[in-house]
Tab-separated table of C-alpha atoms in Angstrom:
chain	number	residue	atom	x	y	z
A	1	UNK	CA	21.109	95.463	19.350
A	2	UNK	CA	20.160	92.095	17.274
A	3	UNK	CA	23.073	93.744	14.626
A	4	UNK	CA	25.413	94.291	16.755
A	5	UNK	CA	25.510	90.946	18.156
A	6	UNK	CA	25.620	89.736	15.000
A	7	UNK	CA	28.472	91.729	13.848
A	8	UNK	CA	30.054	90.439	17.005
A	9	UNK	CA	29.069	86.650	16.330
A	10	UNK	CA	26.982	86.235	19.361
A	11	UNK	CA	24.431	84.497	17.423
A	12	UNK	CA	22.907	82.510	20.001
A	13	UNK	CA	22.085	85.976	21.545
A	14	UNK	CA	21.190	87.797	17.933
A	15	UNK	CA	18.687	85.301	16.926
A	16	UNK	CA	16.053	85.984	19.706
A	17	UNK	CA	16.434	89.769	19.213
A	18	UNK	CA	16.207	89.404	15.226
A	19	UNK	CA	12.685	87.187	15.817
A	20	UNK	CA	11.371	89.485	18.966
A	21	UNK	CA	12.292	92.799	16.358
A	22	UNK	CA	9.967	90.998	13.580
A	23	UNK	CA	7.597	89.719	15.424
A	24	UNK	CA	6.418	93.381	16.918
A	25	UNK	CA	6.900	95.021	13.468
A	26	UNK	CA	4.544	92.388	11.438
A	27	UNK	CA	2.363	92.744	15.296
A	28	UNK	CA	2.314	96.801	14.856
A	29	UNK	CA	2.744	97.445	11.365
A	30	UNK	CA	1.768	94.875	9.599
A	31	UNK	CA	3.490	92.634	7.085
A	32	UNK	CA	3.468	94.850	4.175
A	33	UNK	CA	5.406	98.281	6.016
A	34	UNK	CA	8.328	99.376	4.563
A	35	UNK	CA	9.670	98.678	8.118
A	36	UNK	CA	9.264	95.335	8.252
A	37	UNK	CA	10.281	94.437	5.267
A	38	UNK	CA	13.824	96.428	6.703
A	39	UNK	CA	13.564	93.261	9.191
A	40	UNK	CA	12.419	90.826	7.454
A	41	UNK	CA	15.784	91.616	5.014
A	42	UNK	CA	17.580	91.969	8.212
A	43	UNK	CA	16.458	88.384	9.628
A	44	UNK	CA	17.109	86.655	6.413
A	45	UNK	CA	20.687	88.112	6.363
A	46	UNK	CA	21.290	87.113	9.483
A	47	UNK	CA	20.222	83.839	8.655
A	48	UNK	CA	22.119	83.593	5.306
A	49	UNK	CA	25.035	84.494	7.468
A	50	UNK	CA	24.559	81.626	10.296
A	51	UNK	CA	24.337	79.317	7.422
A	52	UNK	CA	20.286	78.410	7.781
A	53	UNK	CA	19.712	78.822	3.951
A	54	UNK	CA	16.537	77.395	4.099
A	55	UNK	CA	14.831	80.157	6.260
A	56	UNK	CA	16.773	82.841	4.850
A	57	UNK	CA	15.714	81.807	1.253
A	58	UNK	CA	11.516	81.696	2.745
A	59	UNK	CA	12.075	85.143	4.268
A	60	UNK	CA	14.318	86.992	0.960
A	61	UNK	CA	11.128	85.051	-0.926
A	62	UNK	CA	8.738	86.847	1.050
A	63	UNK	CA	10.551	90.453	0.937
A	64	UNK	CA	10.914	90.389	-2.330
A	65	UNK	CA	7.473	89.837	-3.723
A	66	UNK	CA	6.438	92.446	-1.101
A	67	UNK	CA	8.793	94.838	-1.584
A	68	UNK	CA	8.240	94.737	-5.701
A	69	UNK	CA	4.057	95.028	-5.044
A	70	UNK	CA	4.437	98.089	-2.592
A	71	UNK	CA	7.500	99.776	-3.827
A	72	UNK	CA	8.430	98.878	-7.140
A	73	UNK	CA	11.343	96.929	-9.056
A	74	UNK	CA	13.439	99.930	-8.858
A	75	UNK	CA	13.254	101.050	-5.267
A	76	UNK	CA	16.859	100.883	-3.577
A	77	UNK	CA	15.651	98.795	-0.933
A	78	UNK	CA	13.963	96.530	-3.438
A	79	UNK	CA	17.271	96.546	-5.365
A	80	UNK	CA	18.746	95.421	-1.690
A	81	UNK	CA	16.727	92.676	-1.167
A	82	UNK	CA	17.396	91.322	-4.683
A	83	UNK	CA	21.179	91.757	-3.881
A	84	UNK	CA	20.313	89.783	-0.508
A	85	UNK	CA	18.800	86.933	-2.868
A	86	UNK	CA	21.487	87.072	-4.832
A	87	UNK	CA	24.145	86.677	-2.154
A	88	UNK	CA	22.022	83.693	-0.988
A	89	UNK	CA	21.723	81.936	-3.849
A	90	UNK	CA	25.938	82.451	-4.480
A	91	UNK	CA	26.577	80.748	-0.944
A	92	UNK	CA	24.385	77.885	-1.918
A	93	UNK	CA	26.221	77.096	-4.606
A	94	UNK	CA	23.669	78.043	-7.637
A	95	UNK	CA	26.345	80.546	-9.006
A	96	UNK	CA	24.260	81.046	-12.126
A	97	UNK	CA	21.127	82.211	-11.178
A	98	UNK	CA	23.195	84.245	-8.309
A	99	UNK	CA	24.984	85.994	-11.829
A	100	UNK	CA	21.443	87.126	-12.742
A	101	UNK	CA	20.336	88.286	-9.562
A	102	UNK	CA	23.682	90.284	-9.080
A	103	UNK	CA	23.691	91.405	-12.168
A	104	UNK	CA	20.039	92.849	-12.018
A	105	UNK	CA	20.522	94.539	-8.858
A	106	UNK	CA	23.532	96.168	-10.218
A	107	UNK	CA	21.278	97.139	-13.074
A	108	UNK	CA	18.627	98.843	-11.088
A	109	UNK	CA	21.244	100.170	-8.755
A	110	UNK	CA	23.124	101.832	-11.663
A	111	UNK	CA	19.461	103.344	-13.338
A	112	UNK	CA	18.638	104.113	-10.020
A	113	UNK	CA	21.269	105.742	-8.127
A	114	UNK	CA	23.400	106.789	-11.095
């Protein structure tokens, strides 16, 4: 639900459901699930895309050191999360270190996924 009022930029609506959605995943299974790192990437894009860099850049932080300790560098939805990053960093304005991020996922995806 927290996606689709995203998608239709009822944020003040989205935000709630995008906390309440994280909150019971890290509650039920833990911080380090494959699932909640799905909404922790799913927070921090919605974040990202509200413009609240700043706690999208603390959660992409936290899902990607995560993600790379339980499923690897190459995983696809490590490779998301770096793209995530990436796409962060590019509407902060740090267009070079965005380059490498991009770049990398594209990397992985390419090994990866073919």
């Amino acid at each position: 639900m927290a996606l689709i009022l995203s998608d239709m930029k009822n944020n003040e609506e989205a935000l709630p459901l995008f906390k309440e959605v994280l909150t019971v995943k890290r509650e039920s299974l833990g911080n380090r699930h494959p699932h909640t790192l799905l909404s922790i990437n799913d927070m921090a894009k919605f974040l990202c895309d509200t413009g609240k860099y700043s706690e999208s850049h603390r959660l992409y932080d936290e899902v990607l050191v995560t993600s790379r300790e339980i499923l690897g560098d190459r995983h696809p939805h490590a490779l998301l999360y770096l793209n995530g990053m990436a796409r962060l960093l590019h509407k902060e304005g740090n267009l070079e270190e965005s380059r490498v991020l991009f770049e990398k996922a594209f990397a992985g995806r390419r090994e990866v996924l073919g």
